[in-house]
Structure formats: structure tokens, C-alpha cells
Coordinates of C-alpha atoms in Angstrom, one line a residue:
X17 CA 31.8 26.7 23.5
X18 CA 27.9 26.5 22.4
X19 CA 28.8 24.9 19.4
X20 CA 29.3 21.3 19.1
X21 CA 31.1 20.1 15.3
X22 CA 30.4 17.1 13.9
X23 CA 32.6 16.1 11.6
X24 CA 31.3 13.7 8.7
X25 CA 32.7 12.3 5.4
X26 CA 31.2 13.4 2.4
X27 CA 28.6 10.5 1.5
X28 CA 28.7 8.8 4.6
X29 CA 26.3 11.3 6.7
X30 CA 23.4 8.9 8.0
X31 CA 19.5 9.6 9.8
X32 CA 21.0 9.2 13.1
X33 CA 23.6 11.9 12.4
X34 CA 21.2 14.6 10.8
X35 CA 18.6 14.1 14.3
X36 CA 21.8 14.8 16.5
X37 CA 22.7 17.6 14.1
X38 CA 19.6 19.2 14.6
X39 CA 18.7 18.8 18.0
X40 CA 21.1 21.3 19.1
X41 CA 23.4 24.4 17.8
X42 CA 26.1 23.5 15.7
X43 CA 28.6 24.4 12.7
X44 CA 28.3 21.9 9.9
X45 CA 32.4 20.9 8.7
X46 CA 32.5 19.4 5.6
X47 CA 35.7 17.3 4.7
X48 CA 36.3 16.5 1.2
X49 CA 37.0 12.7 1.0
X50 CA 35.8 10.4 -1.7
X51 CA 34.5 13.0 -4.0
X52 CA 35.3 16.4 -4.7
X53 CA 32.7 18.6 -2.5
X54 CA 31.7 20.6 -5.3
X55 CA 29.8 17.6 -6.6
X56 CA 27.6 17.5 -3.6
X57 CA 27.2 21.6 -4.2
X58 CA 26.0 20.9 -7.2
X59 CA 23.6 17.8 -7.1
X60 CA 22.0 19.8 -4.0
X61 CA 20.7 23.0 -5.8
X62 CA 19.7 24.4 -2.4
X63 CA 22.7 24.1 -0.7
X64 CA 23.5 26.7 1.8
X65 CA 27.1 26.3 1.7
X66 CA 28.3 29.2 -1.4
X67 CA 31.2 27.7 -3.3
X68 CA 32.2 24.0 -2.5
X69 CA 35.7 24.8 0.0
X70 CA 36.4 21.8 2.6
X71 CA 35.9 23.1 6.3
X72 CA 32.8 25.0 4.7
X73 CA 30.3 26.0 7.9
X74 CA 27.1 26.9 7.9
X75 CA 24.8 28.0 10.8
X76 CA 21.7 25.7 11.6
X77 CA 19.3 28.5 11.1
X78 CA 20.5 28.2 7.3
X79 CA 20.5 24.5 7.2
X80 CA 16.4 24.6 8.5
X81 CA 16.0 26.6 6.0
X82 CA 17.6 24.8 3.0
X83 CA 15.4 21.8 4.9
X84 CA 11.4 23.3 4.3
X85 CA 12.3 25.1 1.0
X86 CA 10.5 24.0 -1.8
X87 CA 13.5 21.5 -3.0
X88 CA 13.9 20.2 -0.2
X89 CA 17.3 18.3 0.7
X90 CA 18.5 16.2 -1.9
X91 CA 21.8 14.8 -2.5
X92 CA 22.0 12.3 -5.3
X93 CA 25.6 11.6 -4.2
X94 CA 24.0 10.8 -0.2
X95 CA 20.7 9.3 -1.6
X96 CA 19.7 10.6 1.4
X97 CA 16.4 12.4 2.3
X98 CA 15.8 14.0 5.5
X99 CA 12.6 15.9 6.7
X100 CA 10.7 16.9 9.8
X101 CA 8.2 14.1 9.8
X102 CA 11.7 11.4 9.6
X103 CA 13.4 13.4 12.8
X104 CA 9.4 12.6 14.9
X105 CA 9.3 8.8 13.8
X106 CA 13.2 8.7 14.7
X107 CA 13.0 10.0 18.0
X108 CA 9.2 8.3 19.0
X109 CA 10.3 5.0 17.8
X110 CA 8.5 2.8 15.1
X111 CA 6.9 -0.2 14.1
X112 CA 7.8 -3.9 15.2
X113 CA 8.3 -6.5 12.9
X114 CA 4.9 -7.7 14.1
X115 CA 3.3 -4.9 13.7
X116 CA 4.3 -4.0 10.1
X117 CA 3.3 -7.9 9.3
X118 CA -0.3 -7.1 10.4
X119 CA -0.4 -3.3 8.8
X120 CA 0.8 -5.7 5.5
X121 CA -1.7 -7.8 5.7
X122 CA -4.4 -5.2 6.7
X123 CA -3.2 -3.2 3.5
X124 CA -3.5 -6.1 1.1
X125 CA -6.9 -7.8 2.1
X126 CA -9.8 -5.7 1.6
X127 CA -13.2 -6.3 0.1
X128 CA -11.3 -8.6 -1.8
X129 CA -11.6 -11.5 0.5
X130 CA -15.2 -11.5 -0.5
X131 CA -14.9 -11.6 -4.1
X132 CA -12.0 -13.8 -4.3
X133 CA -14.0 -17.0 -4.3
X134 CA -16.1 -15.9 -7.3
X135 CA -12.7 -15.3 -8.8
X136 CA -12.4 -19.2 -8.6
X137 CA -15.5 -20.1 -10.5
X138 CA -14.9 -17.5 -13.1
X139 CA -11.7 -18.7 -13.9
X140 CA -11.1 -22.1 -12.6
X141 CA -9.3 -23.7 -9.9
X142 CA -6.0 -24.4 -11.7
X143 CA -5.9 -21.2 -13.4
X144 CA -5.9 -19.5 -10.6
X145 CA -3.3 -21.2 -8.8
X146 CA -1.1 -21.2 -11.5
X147 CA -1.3 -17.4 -12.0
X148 CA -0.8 -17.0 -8.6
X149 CA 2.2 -18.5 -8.8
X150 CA 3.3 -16.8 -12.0
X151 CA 2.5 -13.5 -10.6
X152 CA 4.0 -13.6 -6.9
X153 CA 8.0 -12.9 -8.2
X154 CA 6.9 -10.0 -9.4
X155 CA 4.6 -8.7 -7.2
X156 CA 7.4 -9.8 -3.9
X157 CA 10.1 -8.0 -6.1
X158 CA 7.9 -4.7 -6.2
X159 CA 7.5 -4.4 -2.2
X160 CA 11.5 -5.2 -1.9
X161 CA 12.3 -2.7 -4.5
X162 CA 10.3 0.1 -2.6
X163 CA 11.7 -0.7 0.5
X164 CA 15.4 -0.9 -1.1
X165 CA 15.1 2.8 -2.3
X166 CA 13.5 3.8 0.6
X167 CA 16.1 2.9 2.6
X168 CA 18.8 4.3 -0.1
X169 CA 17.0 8.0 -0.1
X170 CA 15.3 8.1 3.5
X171 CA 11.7 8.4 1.4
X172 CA 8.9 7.9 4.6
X173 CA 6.3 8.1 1.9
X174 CA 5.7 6.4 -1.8
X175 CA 5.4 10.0 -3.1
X176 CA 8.5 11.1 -1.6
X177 CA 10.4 8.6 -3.1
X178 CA 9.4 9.0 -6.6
X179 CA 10.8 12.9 -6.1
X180 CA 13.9 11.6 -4.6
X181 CA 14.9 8.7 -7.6
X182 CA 13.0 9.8 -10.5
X183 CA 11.9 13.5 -10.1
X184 CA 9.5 16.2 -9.1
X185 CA 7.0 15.0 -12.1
X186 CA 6.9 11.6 -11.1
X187 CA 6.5 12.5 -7.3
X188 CA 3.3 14.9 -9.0
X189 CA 2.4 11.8 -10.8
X190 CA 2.3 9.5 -8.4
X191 CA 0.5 11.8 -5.7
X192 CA -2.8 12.4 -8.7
X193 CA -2.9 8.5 -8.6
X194 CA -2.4 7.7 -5.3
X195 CA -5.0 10.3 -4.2
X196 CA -7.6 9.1 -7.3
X197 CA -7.0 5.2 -6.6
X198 CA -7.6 5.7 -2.8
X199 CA -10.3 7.6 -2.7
X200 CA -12.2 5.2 -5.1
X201 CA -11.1 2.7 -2.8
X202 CA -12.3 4.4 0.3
X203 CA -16.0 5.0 -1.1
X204 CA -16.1 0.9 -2.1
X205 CA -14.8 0.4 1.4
X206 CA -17.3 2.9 2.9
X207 CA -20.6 1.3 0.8
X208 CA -19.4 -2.2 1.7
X209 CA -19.5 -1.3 5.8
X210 CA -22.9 0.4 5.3
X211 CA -24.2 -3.0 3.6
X212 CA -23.1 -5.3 6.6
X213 CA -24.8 -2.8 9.3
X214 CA -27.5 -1.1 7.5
X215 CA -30.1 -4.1 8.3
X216 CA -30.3 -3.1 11.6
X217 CA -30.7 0.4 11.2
X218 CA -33.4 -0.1 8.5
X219 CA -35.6 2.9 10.4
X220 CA -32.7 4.9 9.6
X221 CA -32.1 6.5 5.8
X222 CA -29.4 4.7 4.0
X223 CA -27.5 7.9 2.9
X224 CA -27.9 9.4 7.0
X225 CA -26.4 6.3 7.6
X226 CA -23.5 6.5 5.2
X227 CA -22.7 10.4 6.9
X228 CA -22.2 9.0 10.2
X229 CA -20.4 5.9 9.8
X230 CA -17.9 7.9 7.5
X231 CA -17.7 10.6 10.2
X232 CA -15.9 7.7 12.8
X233 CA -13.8 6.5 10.3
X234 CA -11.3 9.5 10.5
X235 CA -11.0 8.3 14.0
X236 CA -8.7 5.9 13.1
X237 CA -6.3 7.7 11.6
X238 CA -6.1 11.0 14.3
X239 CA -2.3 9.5 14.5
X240 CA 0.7 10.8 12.5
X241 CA 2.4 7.6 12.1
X242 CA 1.1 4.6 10.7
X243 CA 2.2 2.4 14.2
X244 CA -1.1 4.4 15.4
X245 CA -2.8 1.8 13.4
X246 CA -1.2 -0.9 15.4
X247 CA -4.0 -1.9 17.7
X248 CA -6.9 -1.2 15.2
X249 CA -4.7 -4.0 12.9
X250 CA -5.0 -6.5 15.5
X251 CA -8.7 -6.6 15.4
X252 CA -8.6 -6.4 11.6
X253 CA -6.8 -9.5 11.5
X254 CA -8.6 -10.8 14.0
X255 CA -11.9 -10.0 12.2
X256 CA -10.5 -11.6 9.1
X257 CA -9.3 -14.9 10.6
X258 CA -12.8 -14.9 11.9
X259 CA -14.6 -14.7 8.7
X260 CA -11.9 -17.7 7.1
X261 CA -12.7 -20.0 10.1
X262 CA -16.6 -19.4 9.6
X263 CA -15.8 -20.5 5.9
X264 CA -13.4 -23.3 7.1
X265 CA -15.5 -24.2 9.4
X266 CA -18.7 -24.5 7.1
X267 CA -17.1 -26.3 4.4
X268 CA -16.1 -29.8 7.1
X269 CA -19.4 -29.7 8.6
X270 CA -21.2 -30.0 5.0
X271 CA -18.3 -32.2 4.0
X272 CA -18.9 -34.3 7.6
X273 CA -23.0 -34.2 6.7
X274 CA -22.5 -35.1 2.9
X275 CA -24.4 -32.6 1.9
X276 CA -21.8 -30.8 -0.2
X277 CA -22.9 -30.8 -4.5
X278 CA -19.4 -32.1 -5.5
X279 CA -21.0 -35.2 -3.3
X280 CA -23.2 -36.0 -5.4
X281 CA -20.9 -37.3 -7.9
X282 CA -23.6 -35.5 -10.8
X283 CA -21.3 -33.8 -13.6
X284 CA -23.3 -30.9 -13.5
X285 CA -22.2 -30.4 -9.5
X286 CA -18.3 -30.4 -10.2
X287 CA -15.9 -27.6 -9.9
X288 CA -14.4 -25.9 -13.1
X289 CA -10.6 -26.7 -13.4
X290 CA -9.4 -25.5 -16.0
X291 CA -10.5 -22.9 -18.0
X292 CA -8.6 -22.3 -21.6
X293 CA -10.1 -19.1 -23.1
X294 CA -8.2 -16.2 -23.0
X295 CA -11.2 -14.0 -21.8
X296 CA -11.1 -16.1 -19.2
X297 CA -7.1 -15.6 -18.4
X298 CA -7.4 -12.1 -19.0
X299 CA -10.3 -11.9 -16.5
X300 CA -8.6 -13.4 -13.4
X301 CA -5.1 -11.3 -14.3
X302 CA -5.9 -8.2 -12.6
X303 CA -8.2 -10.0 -10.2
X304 CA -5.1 -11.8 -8.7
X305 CA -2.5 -9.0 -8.6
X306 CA -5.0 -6.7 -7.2
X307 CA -5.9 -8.5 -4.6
X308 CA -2.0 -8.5 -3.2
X309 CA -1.3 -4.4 -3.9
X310 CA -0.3 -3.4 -1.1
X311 CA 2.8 -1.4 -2.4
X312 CA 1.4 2.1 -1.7
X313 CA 1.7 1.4 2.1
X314 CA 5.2 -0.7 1.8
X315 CA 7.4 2.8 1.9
X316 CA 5.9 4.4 4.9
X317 CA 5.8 0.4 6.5
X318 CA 9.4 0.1 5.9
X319 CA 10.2 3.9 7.1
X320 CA 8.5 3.2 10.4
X321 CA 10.1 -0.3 10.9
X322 CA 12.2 -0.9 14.2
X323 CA 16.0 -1.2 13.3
X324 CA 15.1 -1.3 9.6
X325 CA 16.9 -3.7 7.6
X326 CA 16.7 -5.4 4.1
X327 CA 16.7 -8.5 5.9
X328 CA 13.8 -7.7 8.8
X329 CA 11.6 -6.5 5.7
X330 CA 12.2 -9.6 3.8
X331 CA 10.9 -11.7 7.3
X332 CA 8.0 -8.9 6.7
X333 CA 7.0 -9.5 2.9
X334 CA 7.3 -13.2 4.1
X335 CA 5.0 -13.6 7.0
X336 CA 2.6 -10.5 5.7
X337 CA 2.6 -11.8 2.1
X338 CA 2.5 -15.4 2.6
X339 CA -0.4 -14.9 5.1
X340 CA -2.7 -13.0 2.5
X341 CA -1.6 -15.9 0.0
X342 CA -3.0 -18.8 2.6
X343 CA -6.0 -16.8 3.9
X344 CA -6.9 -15.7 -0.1
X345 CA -6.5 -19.9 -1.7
X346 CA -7.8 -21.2 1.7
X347 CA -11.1 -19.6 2.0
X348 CA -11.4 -18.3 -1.7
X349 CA -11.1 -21.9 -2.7
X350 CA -13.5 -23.8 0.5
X351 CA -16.3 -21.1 -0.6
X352 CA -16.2 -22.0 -4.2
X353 CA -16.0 -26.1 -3.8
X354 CA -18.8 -25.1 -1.0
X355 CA -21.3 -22.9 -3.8
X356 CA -19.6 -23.8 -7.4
X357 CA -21.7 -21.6 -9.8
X358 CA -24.4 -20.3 -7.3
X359 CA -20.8 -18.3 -5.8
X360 CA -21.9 -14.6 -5.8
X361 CA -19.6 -11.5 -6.2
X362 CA -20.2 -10.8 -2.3
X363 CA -19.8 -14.4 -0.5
X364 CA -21.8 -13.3 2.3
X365 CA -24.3 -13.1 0.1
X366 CA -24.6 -16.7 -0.8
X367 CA -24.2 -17.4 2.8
X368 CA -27.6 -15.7 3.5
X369 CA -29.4 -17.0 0.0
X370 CA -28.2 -20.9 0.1
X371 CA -28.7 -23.3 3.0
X372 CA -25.4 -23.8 5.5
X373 CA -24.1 -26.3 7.8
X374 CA -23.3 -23.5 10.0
X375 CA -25.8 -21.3 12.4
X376 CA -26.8 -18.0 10.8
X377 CA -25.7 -16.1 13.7
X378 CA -22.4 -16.6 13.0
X379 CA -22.9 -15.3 9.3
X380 CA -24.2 -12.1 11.5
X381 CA -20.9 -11.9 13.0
X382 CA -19.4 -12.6 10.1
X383 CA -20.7 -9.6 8.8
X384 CA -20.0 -7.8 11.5
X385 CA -16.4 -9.0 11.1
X386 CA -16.2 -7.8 7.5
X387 CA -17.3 -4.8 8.6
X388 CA -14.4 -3.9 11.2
X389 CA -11.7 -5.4 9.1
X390 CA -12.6 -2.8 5.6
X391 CA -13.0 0.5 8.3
X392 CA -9.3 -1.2 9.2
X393 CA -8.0 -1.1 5.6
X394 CA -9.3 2.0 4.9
X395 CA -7.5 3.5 7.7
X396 CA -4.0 2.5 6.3
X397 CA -5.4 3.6 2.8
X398 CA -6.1 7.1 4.1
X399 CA -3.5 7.9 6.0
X400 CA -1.1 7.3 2.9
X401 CA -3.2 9.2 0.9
X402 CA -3.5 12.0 3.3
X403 CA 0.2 12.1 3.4
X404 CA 0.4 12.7 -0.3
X405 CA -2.0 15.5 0.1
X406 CA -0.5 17.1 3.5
X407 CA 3.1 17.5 1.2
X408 CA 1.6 19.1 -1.6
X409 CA 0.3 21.2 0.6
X410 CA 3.7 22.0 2.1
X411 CA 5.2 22.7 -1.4
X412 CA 2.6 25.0 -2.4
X413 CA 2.8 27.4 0.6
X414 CA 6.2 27.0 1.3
X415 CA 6.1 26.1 4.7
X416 CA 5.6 22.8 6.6
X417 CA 1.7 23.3 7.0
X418 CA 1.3 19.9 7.9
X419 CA 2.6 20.6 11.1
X420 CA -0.2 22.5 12.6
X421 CA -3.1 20.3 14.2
X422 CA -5.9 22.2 12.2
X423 CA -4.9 21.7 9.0
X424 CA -4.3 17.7 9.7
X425 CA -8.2 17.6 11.2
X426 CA -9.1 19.5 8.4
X427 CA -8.1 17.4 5.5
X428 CA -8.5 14.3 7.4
X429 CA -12.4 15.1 8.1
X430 CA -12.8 16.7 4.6
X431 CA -11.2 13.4 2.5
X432 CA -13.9 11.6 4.9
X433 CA -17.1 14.0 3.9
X434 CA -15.8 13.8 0.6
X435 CA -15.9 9.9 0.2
X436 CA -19.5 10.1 1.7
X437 CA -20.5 12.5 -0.7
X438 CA -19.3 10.5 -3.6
X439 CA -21.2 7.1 -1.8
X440 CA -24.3 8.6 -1.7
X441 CA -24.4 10.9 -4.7
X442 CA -23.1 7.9 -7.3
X443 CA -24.5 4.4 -5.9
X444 CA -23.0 2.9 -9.1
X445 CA -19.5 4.2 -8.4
X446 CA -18.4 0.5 -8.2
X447 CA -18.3 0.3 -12.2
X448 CA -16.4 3.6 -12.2
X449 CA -13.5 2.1 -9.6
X450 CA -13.2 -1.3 -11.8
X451 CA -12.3 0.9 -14.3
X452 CA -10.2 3.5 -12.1
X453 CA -8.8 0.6 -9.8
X454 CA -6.3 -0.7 -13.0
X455 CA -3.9 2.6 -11.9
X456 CA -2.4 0.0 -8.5
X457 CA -0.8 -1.4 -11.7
X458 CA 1.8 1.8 -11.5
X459 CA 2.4 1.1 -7.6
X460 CA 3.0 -2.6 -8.4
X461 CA 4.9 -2.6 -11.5
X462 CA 5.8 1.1 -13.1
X463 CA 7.1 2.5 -10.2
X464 CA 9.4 -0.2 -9.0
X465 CA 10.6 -0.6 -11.9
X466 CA 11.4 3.6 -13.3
X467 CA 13.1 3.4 -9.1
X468 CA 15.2 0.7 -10.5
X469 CA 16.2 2.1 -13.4
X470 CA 16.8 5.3 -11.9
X471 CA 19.8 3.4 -9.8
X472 CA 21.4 2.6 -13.0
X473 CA 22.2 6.2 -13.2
X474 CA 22.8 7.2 -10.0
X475 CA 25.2 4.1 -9.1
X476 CA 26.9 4.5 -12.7
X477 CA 30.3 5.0 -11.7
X478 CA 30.1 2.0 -9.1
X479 CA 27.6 -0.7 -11.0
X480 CA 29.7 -3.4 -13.1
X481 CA 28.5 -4.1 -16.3
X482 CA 26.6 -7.6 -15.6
X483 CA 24.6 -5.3 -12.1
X484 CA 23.9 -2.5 -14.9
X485 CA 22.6 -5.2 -17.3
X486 CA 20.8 -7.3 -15.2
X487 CA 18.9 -3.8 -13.5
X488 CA 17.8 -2.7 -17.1
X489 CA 16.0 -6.2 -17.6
X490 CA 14.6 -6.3 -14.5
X491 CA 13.4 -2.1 -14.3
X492 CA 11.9 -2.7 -18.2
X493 CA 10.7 -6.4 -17.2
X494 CA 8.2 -4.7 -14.4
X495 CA 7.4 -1.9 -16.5
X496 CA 6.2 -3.7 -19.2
X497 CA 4.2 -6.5 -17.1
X498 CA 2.4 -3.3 -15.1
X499 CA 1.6 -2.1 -18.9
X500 CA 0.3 -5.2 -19.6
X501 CA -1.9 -5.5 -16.4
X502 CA -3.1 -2.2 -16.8
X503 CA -4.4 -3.1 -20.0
X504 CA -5.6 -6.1 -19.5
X505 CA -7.7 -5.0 -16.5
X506 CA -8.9 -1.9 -18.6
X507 CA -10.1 -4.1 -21.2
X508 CA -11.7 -6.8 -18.6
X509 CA -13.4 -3.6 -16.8
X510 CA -14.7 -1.9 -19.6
X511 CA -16.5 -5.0 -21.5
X512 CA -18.1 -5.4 -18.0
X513 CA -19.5 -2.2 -18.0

């Protein structure tokens, strides 16, 4: 009488059924349908059940068990993945499509909405566009091919979906990179905040400095879900529409005044549009599809979506993506018709070294702006790389350690005294991350693509031969492109060192 069944066909058993099965005492009936039950025993070396007999039952205390051991609870027949974590965000509710539009956005424009206008005058005005446009297929079909096997295996994190389609190494591979690319990412994000405030605290010790701010920035990420991030977002995008308008605004009052160079109608003052060397393609290639990775976050974005659908994370890549595209051309482009080859690495920078139409207190807040929006990003960054760390944690002991409080402060605080460790011990480290920052080519492009290949063998038996085909050219097409990126960006990297 304390014991409720629930009866479920054998591939069928979704999320909603597994938080009901566990949220009370129960006897687990399994009914052989489809396939024979002893398929499932087998694909799901962990399986509590003994030998695969229909009607089977196990107790939940078993079930728990088979959940937090090392394995964890894989089916390949299910492609379904449930853990603790997925039964919180279930029952607390998730991200709203607007929400998950901002996180996109926050995830994808960093410090690169500075340097994209220098990106312009190295490479030229039409060669940028046009591998912009080359590029964005392949860089929409990534995020929708994350999101896809997310919502196949129940993955809440990029990690746990490599270990779910393609194995336990490439879930180890993946959590190295993600842990290396981030943290590189977080010390460029840290020593760009210090250089927008550090002006006013010029009494105060550059490196004291770089302690303290990187003390708050945990702050941000004290949540166990990335909706935390929700409100911090807003301003983020708020901050960043700021710093476009400034630039917008800037380039019509010159224009209005005539006192824009391309004015002048001298040869010497006209933009570069075309630029046909291939040092100079090869240059702007990981510039551009760097600038839009924002795949590391589009798993747990997807996993935290309100009543998740392909279809709602298609309006998602659309309105987060195509934002970053019109914000990246709009101001990267203004800038660079506004400074043509006096356009520094650091726009700001030519702000407060040329002579603008605009009143320098707004390039203050401007820099204030910048400021809020990369603490933003690097909130989003963190908490997916802290995710990747909390689970190897749980695999090592055993046991779900990243369920108690103290270890979650303790590696969120460390990660942060780390990054401004590394900030002020290596000032240069910005060389080192050019060089370390080709690895988002494996989140864009390698992973996507190994996930999609992986389907070919797990949908085998249902995949007609023209689907089979057309997922081996497209899971090879990605992987060689990200190997091409990679190198690419290597090379461009290394010959600026």
C-alpha cells in the first residue's frame, strides 16, 4: 500500500517520469515491448536489475545507488541521462526564452567587442563580411547540434554529454579543455576590468587591486543554476548596448560635423576593402568564429530552458546569435570607418588618444560599461567551468560532493584566487591565451561533430541510408573545418608572438 508502480515501456521512460519515480517509494516494473529487456541490462552496465526478466523490481534504495556510482545511469537504448542536479532544475523551474537569449548573448560577446573593429582594418571590410557569412552555417549548426543531443541524452552540461554520446575519454577530454580555455579566459577578462577602473584607484597597487576585484566576482555565480545569472545578464546587455550607442552615436555626430577622414576624399584616408593575401584571410578566420563561441554554455542553456524544444532553441540561436552578429558589424564596422588605421587593439583606447565628437565622460562610462558587461561574461564562463570541475570531483570520491555548500564555496573562491594569481604573476598572459584560446575550435566544431557521428551508431537500426549518409558528411564536414581553424589560429597566434 506504500508502494506506488509505475509502469513504463522500455525506451519510452522520460525526465518527468524519473523526478516522480524518485520523489517517493516505489517498485520499478519493467515491461518488455519494443526490444528485448536484456538489451537495456546490457547497454546499462550498472543496472540493478540481475538478469533481464519482464516485471523485474527493484527497490529505490538500489536504483539511488546505481544513480551516484561512478557510471552513472546510461542507457544507449533511452539516450537518456538522469542525475541529481536534472531532478533540482526540474522541480525549481528554468530559464525563459528571454533569458537564455541574454545568457547567449552574454556568453558570446566578451572583450571581443573591443577588438572587433581592429579586426576590420586588419582584414578589410569585405573580407570580413564575407567570412562572416561563410562561417555562420557552421557555427548555427554547432549550438543546434549540442542542444539536439542534449535533449536526446538529458546532458545538463557540455562535459556530460561528451560521456553520454562519445565516452568517458572524451567527457575527460573535454573537461582539461574546458577548464584550460576558461581559465585563460577568465584572467583576460579579469586584467581587462582592472584596466577600465584602475585609473581611479591609482593610490592603490595594481596587483591589490586585481585581489579584490577578483574576490567579488565569485559573487556572481553563488547560484547553482545558470537562470542565477538572469538579472546580472540584463545589465550586461544593457552595458553593451550602451557601449554600441556611444560608438553609433560618435560616428553621426563626426559624420553630421564633417569631420570624419573618409571626408576628406584624400586616398590615404579611405577604408581598406578588400584585402587578397592569405595572411590576411588566415588572420581574420579565428578572429571571426571566436568571437561567436559561445557553445560551451549552449548545453547547460538548453538544459535550463522552459518547456525545452528544438523549436524554442532555434527562436534562441536566432535572437541571441543574430543579436551578437548586428552589435559585432554595427559597431565593429562605425569604429573602423570612424579611426581607419589609427584603430587600436582596445577601441577604448583610441577613444581616449584621438579627438571625438562625443564628450569624454561618456567614454568614462563607457568604460565603466565594459567593465560590468566582461565581470558578466565571466560569470557564465565560470560557472560552466566549475561544473566540469564539481563532476570530476564527484567521480573521484564516489559520492555527489558537489552537493554540500563548502565544497561549491570552496572551488568557486579558489578558481577566483587562482585566476588572480595567474593576472598578477604573468602580465603577458595575453600572448599565452592567443595561443591557448585556438582549443574553442573543439567546442565549435570537433565536438558537434564526433556527437553527430556518434548518432550514426546509436540510431543504426532506425537511420535510412540517405540520414546515415548525410550525418557522416556533415559529423566529418565540422570536424575537419574545427581542424582547420585550429590550425590556422595556431599559426596566426604563434607568428604574432
Amino acid at each position: 500500500s506504500k508502494i506506488k508502480p509505475i509502469v513504463c515501456p522500455v525506451g519510452v521512460m522520460d525526465k518527468s517520469d524519473m523526478v516522480d519515480m524518485l520523489s517517493q517509494p516505489l517498485a520499478i516494473h519493467w515491461i518488455d515491448k519494443a526490444s528485448p529487456l536484456k538489451q537495456a541490462s546490457q547497454s546499462w552496465p550498472n543496472s540493478p536489475f540481475g538478469p533481464a526478466k519482464s516485471g523485474s523490481s527493484t527497490s529505490i534504495d538500489t536504483f539511488l545507488n546505481s544513480l551516484i556510482s561512478p557510471g552513472g545511469f546510461h542507457d544507449v537504448e533511452w539516450s537518456k541521462q538522469v542525475s541529481f542536479e536534472e531532478r533540482e532544475i526540474e522541480v525549481l523551474g528554468g530559464s525563459s526564452l528571454l533569458t537564455s537569449v541574454l545568457l547567449m548573448v552574454q556568453s558570446m560577446i566578451g572583450g571581443g567587442i573591443l577588438a572587433f573593429p581592429h579586426a576590420f582594418l586588419a582584414g578589410g571590410l569585405l573580407n570580413m563580411f564575407v567570412m562572416q557569412l561563410a562561417m555562420m552555417g557552421f557555427i548555427t549548426a554547432g549550438l543546434w547540434v549540442l542542444a539536439w543531443c542534449s535533449e536526446r541524452t538529458g546532458a545538463g552540461s557540455f562535459q556530460a554529454l561528451m560521456r553520454v554520446m562519445i565516452g568517458r575519454q572524451a567527457e575527460l577530454a573535454s573537461a582539461v579543455a574546458l577548464v584550460v580555455l576558461i581559465f585563460g579566459a577568465s584572467v583576460v577578462y579579469l586584467d581587462i576590468f582592472v584596466d577600465q577602473v584602475h585609473p581611479w584607484f591609482e593610490t592603490v597597487p595594481r596587483s591589490d587591486l586585481t585581489f579584490i576585484v577578483a574576490m567579488f566576482f565569485p559573487l556572481l555565480v553563488l547560484g547553482r543554476t545558470m537562470s542565477s545569472l538572469a538579472l546580472p545578464s540584463l545589465i550586461g546587455c544593457a552595458a553593451l548596448l550602451y557601449v554600441c550607442g556611444m560608438i553609433i552615436l560618435n560616428f553621426v555626430l563626426a559624420w553630421h560635423n564633417g569631420t570624419l577622414r573618409i571626408q576628406s576624399g584624400d586616398a590615404i584616408d579611405q577604408p581598406v576593402l578588400w584585402q587578397s593575401g592569405l595572411r590576411q584571410w588566415l588572420g581574420i578566420f579565428p578572429v571571426v568564429c571566436f568571437s561567436y563561441q559561445g557553445h560551451i554554455s549552449a548545453v547547460p542553456l538548453y538544459y535550463e530552458l522552459t518547456r525545452k524544444s528544438m523549436t524554442r532553441w532555434v527562436a534562441v540561436i536566432s535572437l541571441g546569435l543574430g543579436s551578437c552578429i548586428v552589435l559585432y558589424n554595427i559597431t565593429g564596422c562605425l569604429a573602423y570607418l570612424t579611426f581607419l588605421d589609427r584603430t587600436q587593439g582596445d577601441i577604448l583606447k583610441s577613444f581616449l588618444a584621438e579627438d571625438v565628437a562625443i564628450p569624454r565622460i561618456m567614454v568614462t562610462f563607457a568604460r565603466v560599461a565594459v567593465a560590468v558587461k566582461v565581470c558578466v561574461t565571466s560569470g557564465v564562463f565560470t560557472f560552466c567551468a566549475r561544473s566540469a570541475i564539481l563532476d570530476e570531483l564527484d567521480r573521484m570520491l564516489g559520492k555527489p560532493m558537489s552537493s554540500s555548500d563548502g565544497v561549491f564555496l570552496l572551488v568557486t573562491f579558489t578558481w577566483a584566487a587562482l585566476v588572480a594569481l595567474v593576472a598578477v604573476l604573468a602580465p603577458d598572459i595575453g600572448k599565452v591565451v592567443s595561443v591557448v584560446g585556438n582549443i574553442s575550435a573543439f567546442f565549435m566544431f570537433h565536438f558537434p561533430g564526433m556527437c553527430i557521428l556518434a548518432t550514426v551508431r546509436t540510431d543504426k537500426r532506425t537511420l535510412s541510408n540517405v540520414s546515415r549518409r548525410l550525418r557522416l558528411v556533415a559529423g566529418w564536414t565540422l570536424i575537419f573545418l574545427g581542424t582547420f581553424v585550429f590550425c590556422a589560429g595556431l599559426w596566426s597566434a604563434l607568428d604574432g608572438l
